[in-house]
PDB file of C-alpha atoms in Angstrom:
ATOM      1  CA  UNK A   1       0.000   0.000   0.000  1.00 31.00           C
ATOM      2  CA  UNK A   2       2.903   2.177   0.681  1.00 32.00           C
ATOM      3  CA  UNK A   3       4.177   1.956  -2.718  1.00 38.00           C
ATOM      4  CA  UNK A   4       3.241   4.196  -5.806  1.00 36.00           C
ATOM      5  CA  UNK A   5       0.803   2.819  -8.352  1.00 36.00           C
ATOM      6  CA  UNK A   6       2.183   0.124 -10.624  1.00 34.00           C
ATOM      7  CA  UNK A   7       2.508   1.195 -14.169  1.00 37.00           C
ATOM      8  CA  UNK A   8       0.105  -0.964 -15.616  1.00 37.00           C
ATOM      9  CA  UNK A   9      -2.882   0.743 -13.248  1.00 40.00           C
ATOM     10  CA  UNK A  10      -3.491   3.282 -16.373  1.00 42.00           C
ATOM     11  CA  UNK A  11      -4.041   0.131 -18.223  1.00 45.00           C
ATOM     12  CA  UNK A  12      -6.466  -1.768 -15.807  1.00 45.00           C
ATOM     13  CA  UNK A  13      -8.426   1.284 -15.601  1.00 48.00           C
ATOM     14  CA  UNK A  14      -8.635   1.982 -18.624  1.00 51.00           C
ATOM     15  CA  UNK A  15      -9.763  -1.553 -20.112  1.00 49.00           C
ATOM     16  CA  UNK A  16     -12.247  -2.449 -17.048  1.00 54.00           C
ATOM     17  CA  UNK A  17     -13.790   0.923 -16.970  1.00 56.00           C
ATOM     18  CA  UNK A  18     -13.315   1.871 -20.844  1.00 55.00           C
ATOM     19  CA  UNK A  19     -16.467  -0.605 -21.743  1.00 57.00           C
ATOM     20  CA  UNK A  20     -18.427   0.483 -19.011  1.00 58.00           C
ATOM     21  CA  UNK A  21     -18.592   3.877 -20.877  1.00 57.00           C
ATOM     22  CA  UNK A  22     -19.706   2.861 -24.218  1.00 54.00           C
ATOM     23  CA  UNK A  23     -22.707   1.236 -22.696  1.00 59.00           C
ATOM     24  CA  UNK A  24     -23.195   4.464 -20.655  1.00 58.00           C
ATOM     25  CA  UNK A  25     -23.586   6.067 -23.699  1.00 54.00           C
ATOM     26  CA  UNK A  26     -25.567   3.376 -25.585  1.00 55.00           C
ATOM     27  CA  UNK A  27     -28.383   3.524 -22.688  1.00 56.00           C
ATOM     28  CA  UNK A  28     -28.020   7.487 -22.557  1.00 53.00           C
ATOM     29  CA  UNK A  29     -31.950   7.680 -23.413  1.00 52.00           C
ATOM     30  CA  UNK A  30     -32.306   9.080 -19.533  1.00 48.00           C
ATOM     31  CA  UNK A  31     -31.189   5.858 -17.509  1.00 52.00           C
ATOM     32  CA  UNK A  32     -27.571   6.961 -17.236  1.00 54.00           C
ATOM     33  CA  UNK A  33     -26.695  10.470 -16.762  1.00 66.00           C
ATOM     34  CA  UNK A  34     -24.782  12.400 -19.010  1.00 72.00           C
ATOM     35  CA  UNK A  35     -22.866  13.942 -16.265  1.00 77.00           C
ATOM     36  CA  UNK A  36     -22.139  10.819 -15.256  1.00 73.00           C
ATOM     37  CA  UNK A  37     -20.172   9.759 -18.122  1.00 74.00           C
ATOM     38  CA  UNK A  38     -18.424  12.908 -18.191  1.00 81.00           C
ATOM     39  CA  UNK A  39     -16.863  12.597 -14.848  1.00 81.00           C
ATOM     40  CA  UNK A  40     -16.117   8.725 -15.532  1.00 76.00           C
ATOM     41  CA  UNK A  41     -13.977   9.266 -18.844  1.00 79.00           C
ATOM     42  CA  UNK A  42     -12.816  12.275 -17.228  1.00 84.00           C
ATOM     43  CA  UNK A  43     -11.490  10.407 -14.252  1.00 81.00           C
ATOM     44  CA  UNK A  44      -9.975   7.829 -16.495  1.00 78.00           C
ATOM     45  CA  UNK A  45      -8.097  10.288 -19.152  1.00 81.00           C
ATOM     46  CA  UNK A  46      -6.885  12.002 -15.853  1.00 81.00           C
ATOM     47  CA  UNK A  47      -5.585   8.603 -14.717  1.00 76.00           C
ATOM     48  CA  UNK A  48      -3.679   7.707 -17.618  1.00 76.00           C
ATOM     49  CA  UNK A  49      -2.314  10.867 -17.771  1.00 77.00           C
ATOM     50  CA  UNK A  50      -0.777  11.094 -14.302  1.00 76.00           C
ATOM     51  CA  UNK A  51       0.487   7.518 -14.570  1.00 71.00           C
ATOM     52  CA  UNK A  52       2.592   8.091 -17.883  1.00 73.00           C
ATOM     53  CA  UNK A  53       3.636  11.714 -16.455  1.00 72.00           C
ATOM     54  CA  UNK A  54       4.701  10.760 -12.706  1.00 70.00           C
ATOM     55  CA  UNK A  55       4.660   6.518 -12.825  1.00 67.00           C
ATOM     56  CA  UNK A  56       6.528   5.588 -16.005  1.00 66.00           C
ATOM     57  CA  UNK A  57       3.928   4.082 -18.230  1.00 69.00           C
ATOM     58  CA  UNK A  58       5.880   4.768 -21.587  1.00 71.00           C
ATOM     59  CA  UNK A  59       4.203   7.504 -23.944  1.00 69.00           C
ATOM     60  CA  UNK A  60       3.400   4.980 -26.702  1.00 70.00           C
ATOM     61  CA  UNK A  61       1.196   2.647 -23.951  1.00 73.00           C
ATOM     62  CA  UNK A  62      -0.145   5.842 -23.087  1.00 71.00           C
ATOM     63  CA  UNK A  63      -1.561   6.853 -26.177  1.00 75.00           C
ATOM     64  CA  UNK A  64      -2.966   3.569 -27.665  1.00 77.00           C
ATOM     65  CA  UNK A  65      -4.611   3.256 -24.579  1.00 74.00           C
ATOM     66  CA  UNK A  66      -6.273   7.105 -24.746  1.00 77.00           C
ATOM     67  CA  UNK A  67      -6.634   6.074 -28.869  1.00 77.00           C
ATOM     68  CA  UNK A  68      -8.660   3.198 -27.851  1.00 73.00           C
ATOM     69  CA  UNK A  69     -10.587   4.949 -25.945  1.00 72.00           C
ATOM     70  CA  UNK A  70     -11.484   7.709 -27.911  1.00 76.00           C
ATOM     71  CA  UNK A  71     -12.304   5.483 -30.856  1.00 74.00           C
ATOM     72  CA  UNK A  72     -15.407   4.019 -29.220  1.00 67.00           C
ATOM     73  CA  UNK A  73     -18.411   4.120 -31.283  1.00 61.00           C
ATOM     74  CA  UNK A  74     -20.439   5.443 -28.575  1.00 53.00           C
ATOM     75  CA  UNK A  75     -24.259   5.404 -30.147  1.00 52.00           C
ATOM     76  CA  UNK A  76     -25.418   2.093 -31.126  1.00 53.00           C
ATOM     77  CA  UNK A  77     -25.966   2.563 -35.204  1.00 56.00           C
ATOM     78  CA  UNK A  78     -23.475   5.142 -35.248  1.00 58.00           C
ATOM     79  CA  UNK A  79     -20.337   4.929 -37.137  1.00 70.00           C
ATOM     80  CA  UNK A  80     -19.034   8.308 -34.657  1.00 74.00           C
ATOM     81  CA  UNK A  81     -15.755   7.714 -32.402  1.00 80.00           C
ATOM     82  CA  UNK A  82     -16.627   8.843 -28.800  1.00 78.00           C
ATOM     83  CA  UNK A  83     -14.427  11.879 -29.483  1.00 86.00           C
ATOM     84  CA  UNK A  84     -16.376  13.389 -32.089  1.00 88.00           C
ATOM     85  CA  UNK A  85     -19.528  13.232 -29.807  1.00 83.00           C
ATOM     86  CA  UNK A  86     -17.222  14.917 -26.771  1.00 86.00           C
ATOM     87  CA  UNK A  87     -16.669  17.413 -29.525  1.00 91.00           C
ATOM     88  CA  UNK A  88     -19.872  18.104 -30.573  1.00 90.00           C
ATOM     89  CA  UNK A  89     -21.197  18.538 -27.317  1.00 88.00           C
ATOM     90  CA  UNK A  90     -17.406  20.710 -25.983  1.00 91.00           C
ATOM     91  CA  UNK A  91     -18.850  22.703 -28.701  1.00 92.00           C
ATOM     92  CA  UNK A  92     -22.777  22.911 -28.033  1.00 91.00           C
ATOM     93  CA  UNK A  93     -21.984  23.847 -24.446  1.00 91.00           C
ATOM     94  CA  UNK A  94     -19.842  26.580 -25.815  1.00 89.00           C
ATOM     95  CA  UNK A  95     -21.894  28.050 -27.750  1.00 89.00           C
ATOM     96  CA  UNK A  96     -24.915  28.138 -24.867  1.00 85.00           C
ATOM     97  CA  UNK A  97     -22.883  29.591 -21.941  1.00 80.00           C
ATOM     98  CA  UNK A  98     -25.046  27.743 -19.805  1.00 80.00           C
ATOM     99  CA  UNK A  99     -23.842  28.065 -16.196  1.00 79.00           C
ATOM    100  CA  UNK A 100     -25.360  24.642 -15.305  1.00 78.00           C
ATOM    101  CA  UNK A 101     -22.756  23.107 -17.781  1.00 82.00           C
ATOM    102  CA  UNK A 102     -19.608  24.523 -16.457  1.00 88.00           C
ATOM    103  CA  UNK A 103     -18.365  21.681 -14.716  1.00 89.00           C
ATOM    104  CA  UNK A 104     -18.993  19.371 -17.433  1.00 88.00           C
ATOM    105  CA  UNK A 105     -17.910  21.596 -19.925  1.00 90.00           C
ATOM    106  CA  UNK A 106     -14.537  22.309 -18.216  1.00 91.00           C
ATOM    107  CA  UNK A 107     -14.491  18.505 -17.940  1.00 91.00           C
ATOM    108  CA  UNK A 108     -15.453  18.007 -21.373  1.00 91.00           C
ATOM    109  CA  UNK A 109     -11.931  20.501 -22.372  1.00 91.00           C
ATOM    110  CA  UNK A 110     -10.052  17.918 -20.324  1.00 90.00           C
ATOM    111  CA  UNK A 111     -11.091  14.966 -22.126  1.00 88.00           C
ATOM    112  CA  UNK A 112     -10.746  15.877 -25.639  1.00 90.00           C
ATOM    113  CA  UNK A 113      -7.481  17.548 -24.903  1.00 89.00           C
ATOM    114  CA  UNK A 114      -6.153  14.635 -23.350  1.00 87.00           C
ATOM    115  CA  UNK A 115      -7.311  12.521 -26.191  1.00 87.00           C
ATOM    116  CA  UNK A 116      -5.374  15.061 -28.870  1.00 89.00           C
ATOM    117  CA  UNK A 117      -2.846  14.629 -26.621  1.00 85.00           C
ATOM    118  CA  UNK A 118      -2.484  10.664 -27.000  1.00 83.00           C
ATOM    119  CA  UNK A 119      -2.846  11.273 -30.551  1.00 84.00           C
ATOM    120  CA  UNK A 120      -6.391  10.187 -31.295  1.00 86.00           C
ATOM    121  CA  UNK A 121      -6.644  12.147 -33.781  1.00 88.00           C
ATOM    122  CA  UNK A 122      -7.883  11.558 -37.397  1.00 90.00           C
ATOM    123  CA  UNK A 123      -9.255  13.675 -40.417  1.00 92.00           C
ATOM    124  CA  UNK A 124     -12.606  13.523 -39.026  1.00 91.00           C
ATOM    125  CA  UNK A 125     -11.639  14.987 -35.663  1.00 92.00           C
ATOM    126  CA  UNK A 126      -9.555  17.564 -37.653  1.00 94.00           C
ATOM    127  CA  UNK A 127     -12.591  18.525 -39.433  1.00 95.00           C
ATOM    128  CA  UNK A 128     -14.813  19.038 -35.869  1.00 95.00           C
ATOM    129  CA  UNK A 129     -12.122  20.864 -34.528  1.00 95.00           C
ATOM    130  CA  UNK A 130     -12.634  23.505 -37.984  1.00 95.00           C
ATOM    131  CA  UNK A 131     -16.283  23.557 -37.018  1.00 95.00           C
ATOM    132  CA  UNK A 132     -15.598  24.608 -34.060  1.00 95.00           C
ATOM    133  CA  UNK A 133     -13.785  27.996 -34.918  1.00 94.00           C
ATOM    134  CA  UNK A 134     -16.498  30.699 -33.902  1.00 93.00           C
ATOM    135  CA  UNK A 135     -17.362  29.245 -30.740  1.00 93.00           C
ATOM    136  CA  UNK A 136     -13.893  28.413 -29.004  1.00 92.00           C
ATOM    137  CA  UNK A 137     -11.108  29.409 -31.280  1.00 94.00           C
ATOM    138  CA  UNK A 138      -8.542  29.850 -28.371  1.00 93.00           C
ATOM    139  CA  UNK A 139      -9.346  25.978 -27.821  1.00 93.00           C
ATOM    140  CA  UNK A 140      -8.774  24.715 -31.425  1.00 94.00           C
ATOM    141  CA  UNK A 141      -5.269  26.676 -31.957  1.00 93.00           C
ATOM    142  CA  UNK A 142      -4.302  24.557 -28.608  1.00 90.00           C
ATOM    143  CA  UNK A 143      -5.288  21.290 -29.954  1.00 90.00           C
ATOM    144  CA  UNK A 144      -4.020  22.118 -33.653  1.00 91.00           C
ATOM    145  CA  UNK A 145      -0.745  22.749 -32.073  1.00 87.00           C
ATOM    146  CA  UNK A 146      -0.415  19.401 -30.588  1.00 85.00           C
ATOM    147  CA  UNK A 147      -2.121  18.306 -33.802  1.00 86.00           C
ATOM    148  CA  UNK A 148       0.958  19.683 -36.079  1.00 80.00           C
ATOM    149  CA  UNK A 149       3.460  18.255 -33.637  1.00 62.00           C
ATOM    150  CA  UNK A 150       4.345  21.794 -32.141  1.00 50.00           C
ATOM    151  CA  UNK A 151       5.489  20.492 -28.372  1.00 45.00           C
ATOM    152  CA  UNK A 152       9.128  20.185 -27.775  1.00 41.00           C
ATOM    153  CA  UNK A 153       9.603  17.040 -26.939  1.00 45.00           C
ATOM    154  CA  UNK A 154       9.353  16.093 -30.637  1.00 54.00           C
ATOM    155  CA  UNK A 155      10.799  17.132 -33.793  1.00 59.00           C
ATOM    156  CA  UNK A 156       8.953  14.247 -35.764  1.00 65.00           C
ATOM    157  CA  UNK A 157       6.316  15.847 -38.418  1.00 77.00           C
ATOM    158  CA  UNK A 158       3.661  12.934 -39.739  1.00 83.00           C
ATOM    159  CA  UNK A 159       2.882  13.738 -43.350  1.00 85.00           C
ATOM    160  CA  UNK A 160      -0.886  12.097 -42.572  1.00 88.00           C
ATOM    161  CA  UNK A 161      -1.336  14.585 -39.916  1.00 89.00           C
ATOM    162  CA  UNK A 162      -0.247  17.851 -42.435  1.00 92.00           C
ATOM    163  CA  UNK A 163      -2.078  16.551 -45.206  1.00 92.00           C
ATOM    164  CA  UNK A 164      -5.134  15.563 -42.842  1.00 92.00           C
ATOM    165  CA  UNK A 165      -5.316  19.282 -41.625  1.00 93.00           C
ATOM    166  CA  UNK A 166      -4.977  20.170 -45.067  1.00 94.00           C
ATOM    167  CA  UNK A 167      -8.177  18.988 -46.422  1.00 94.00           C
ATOM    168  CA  UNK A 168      -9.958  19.230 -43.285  1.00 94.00           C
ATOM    169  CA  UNK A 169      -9.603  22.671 -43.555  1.00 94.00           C
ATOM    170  CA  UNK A 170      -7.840  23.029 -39.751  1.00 95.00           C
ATOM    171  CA  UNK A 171      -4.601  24.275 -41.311  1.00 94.00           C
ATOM    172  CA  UNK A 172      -6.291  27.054 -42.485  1.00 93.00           C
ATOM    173  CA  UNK A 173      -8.689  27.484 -39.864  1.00 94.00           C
ATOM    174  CA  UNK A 174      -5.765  28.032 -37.513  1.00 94.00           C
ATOM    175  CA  UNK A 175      -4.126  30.526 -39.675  1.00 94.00           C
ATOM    176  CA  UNK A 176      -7.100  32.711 -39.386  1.00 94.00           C
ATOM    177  CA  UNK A 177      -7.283  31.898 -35.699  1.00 94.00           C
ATOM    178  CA  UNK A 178      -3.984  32.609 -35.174  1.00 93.00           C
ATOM    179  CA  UNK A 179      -4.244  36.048 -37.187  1.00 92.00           C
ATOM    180  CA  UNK A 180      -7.337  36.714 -34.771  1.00 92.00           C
ATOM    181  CA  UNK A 181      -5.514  36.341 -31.468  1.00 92.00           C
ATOM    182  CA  UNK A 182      -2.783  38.314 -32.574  1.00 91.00           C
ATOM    183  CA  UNK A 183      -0.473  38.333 -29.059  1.00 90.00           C
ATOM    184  CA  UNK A 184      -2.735  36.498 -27.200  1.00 90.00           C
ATOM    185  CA  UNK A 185      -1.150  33.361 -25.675  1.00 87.00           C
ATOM    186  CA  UNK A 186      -2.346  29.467 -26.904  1.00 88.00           C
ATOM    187  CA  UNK A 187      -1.812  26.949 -24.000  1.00 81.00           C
ATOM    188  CA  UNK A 188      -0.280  23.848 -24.318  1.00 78.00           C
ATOM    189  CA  UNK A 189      -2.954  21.173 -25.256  1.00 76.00           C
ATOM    190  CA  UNK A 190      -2.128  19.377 -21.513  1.00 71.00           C
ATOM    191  CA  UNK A 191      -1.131  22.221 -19.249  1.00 60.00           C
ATOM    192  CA  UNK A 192       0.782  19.952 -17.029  1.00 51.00           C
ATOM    193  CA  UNK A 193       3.336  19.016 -19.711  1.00 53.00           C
ATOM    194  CA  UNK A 194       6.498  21.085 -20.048  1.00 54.00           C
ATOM    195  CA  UNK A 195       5.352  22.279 -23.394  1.00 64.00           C
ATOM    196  CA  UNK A 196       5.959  26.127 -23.653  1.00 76.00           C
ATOM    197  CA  UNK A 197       2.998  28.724 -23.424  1.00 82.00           C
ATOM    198  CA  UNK A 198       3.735  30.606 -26.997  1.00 86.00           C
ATOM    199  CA  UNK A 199       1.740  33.799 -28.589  1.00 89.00           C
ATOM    200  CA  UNK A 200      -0.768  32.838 -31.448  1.00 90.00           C
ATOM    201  CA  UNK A 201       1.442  35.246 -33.872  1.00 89.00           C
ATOM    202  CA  UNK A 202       4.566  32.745 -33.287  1.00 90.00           C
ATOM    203  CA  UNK A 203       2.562  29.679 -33.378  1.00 90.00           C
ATOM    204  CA  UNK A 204       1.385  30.623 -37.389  1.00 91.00           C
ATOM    205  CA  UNK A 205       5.028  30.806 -38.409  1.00 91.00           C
ATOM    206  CA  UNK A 206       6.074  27.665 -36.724  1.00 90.00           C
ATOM    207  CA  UNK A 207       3.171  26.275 -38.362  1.00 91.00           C
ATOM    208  CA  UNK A 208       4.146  27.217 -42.069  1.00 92.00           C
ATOM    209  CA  UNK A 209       7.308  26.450 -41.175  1.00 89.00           C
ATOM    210  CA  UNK A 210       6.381  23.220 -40.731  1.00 89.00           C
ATOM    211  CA  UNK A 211       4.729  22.572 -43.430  1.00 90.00           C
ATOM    212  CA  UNK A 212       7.564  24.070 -45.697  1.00 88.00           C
ATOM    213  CA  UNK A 213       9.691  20.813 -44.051  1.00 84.00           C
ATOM    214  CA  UNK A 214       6.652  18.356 -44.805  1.00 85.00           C
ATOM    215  CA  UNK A 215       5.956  19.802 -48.150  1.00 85.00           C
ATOM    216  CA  UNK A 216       7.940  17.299 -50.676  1.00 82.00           C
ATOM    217  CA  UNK A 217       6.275  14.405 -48.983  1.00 83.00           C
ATOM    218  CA  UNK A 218       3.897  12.142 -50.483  1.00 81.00           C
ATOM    219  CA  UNK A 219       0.582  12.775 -48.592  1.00 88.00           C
ATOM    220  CA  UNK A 220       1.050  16.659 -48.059  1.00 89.00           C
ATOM    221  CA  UNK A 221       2.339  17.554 -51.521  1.00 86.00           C
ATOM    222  CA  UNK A 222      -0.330  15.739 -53.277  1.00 86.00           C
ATOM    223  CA  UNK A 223      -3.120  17.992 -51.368  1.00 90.00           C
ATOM    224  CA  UNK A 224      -1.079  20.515 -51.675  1.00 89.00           C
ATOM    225  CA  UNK A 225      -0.461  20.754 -55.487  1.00 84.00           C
ATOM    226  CA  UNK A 226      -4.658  20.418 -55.586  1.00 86.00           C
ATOM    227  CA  UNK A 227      -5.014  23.559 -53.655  1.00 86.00           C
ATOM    228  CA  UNK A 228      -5.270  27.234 -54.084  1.00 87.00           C
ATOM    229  CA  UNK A 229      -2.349  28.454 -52.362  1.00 85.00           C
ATOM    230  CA  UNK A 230      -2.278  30.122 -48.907  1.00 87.00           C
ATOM    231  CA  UNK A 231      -1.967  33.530 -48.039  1.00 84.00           C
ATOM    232  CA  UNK A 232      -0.783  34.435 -44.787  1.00 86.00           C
ATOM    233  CA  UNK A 233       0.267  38.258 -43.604  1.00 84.00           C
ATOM    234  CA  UNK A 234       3.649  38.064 -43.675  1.00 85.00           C
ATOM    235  CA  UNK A 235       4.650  34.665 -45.020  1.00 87.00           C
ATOM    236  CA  UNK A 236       3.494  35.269 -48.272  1.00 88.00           C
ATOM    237  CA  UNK A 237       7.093  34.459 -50.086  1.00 88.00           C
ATOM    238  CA  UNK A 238       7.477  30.517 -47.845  1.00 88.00           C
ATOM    239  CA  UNK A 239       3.994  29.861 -49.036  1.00 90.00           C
ATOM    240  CA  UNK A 240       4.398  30.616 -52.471  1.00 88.00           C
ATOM    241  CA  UNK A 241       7.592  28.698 -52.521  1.00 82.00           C
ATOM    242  CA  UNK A 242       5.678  25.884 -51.124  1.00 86.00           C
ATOM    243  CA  UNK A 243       2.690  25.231 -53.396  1.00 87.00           C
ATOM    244  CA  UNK A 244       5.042  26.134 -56.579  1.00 82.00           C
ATOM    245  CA  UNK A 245       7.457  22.918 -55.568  1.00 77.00           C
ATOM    246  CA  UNK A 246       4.233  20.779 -54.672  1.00 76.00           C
ATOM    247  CA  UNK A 247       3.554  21.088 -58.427  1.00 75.00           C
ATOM    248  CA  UNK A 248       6.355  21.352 -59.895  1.00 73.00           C
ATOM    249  CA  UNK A 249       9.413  18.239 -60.421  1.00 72.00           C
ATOM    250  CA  UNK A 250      12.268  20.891 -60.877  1.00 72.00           C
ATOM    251  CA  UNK A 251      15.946  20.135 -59.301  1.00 78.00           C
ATOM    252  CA  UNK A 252      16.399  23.433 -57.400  1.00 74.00           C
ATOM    253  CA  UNK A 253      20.379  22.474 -58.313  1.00 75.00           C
ATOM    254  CA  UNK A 254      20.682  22.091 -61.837  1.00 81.00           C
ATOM    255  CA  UNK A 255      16.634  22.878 -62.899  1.00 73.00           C
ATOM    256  CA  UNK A 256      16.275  19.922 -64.661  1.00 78.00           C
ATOM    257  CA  UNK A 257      13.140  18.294 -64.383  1.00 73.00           C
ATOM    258  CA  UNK A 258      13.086  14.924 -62.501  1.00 69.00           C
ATOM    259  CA  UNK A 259      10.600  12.346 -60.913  1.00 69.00           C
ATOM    260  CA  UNK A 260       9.795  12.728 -57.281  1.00 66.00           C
ATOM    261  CA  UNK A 261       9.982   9.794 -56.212  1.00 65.00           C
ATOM    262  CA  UNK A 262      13.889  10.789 -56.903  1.00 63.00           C
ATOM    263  CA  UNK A 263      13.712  13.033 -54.045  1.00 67.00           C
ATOM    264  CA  UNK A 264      16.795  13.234 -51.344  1.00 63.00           C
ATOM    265  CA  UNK A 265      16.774  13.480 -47.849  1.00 65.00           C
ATOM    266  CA  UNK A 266      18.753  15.919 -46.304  1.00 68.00           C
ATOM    267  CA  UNK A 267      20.267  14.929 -43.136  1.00 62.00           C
ATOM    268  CA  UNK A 268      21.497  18.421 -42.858  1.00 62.00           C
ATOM    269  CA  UNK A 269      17.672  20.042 -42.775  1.00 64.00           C
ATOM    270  CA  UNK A 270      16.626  16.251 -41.902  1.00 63.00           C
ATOM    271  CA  UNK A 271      13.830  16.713 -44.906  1.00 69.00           C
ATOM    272  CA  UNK A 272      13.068  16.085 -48.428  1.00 73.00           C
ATOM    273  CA  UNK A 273      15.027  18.269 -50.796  1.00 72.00           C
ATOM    274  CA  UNK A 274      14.240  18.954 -54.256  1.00 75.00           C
ATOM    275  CA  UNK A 275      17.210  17.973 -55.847  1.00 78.00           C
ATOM    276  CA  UNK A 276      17.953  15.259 -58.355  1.00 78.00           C
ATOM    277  CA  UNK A 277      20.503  13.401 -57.356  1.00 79.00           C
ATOM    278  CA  UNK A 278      23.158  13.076 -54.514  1.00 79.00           C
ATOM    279  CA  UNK A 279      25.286  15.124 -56.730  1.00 83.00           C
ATOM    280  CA  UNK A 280      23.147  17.786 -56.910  1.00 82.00           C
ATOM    281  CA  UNK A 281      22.267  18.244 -53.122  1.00 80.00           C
ATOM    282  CA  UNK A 282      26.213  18.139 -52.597  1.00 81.00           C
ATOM    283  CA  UNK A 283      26.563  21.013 -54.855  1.00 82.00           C
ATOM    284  CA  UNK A 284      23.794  23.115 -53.479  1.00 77.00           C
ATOM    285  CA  UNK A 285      24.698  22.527 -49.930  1.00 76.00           C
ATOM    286  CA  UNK A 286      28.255  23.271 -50.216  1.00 78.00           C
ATOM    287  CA  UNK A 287      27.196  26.586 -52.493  1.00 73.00           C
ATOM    288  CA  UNK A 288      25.626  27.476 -48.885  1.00 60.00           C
TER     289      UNK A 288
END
């Protein structure tokens, strides 16, 4: 009893309690309070949470276990993850300001970001996180940071992920966002985590940034060369330069045209380069 909380406590919670949920939510016709759910995935996302921050359940555990969990389908007939309902509702409560639905509401912020967190996140969930713009913009900059990888602890970029927020339309969306806020601050998406508190008018540059490193890759530079360009106060020039290379196959070395699939990493800029050959990245790099 005097010891601290094995590491695989996250993981019995999560799997005995997890189930329990769902059917919450299947019998949510009046027999099981909505409030009630709430505070039961809240509890558990909480638990999972504290266990990979301050007992050692690796990150990976961490997440599948949040991704399973947020991948319910939560309405019997229903083809909708449970956290596109949390969404929905984050959002409907939002919008009605209803001082009755505080608590859950504040609960509700908890959940989802913990779920964006663990990386349950998919194209759908992009897109609800677009919708939910007018209502809690401050909220969907926070999440499409962690979205786009923008925590320190990682310097990976997923190509699904940019090309997801892409066509969802949250890329964009967070642009404007971002452009609204102006020096206003966007939270972590966990505020426990050491993730840095940054202004919204540095978190739209990191974000093109970004997506000037991703641009070359499969995924991103095929929505990318179907799109009308970006236009962004201030990075006007890095977005130009990054829908003209989605569609076009030029060797920035020697300007010869070439296949993409021909494309070199750098392990200088650790990202795709357009450049022909070995040769030509060689050339280019030690040009400066």
């Amino acid at each position: 009893e005097q010891d601290a909380p094995l590491p695989f406590l996250g993981q019995a919670i999560c799997w005995s309690q997890c189930r329990d949920i769902v059917e919450g939510f299947r019998r949510s016709n009046g027999t099981v309070p909505q409030e009630a759910i709430i505070s039961a995935a809240h509890f558990i996302c909480g638990c999972l949470h504290q266990e990979h921050q301050n007992f050692g359940i690796p990150a990976p555990e961490a997440f599948e276990m949040l991704k399973t969990m947020g991948t319910f389908t939560i309405t019997k007939g229903s083809q909708l993850p449970a956290i596109v309902v949390m969404l929905r509702l984050y959002g409907d409560m939002s919008h009605n300001r209803d001082m009755t639905t505080n608590r859950s509401r504040t609960k509700l912020t908890d959940i989802n970001s913990t779920l964006i967190w663990g990386d349950c996140v998919d194209e759908t969930v992009m897109k609800e996180l677009a919708d939910l713009r007018e209502t809690c913009p401050e909220f969907v900059a926070r999440c499409a940071r962690a979205v786009m990888i923008l925590y320190k602890h990682s310097n990976v970029l997923s190509d699904s992920h940019f090309a997801g927020a892409l066509r969802s339309g949250l890329l964009t969306t967070t642009l404007s966002i971002c452009a609204q806020l102006g020096s206003q601050d966007v939270n972590p998406v966990i505020a426990r985590t050491d993730d840095l508190v940054i202004r919204a008018d540095t978190l739209a540059p990191g974000i093109v940034d970004r997506l000037y490193k991703i641009r070359l890759h499969h995924k991103t530079s095929k929505v990318l060369g179907s799109m009308t360009p970006l236009i962004f106060q201030g990075m006007e020039d890095k977005l130009e330069h990054i829908f003209r290379e989605a569609r076009e196959s030029v060797c920035a070395n020697c300007l010869e045209a070439f296949d993409k699939k021909e494309l070199k990493w750098c392990e200088g800029t650790h990202m795709l380069e357009p450049f022909c050959s070995k040769k030509c990245l060689k050339e280019s790099w030690d040009a400066g």
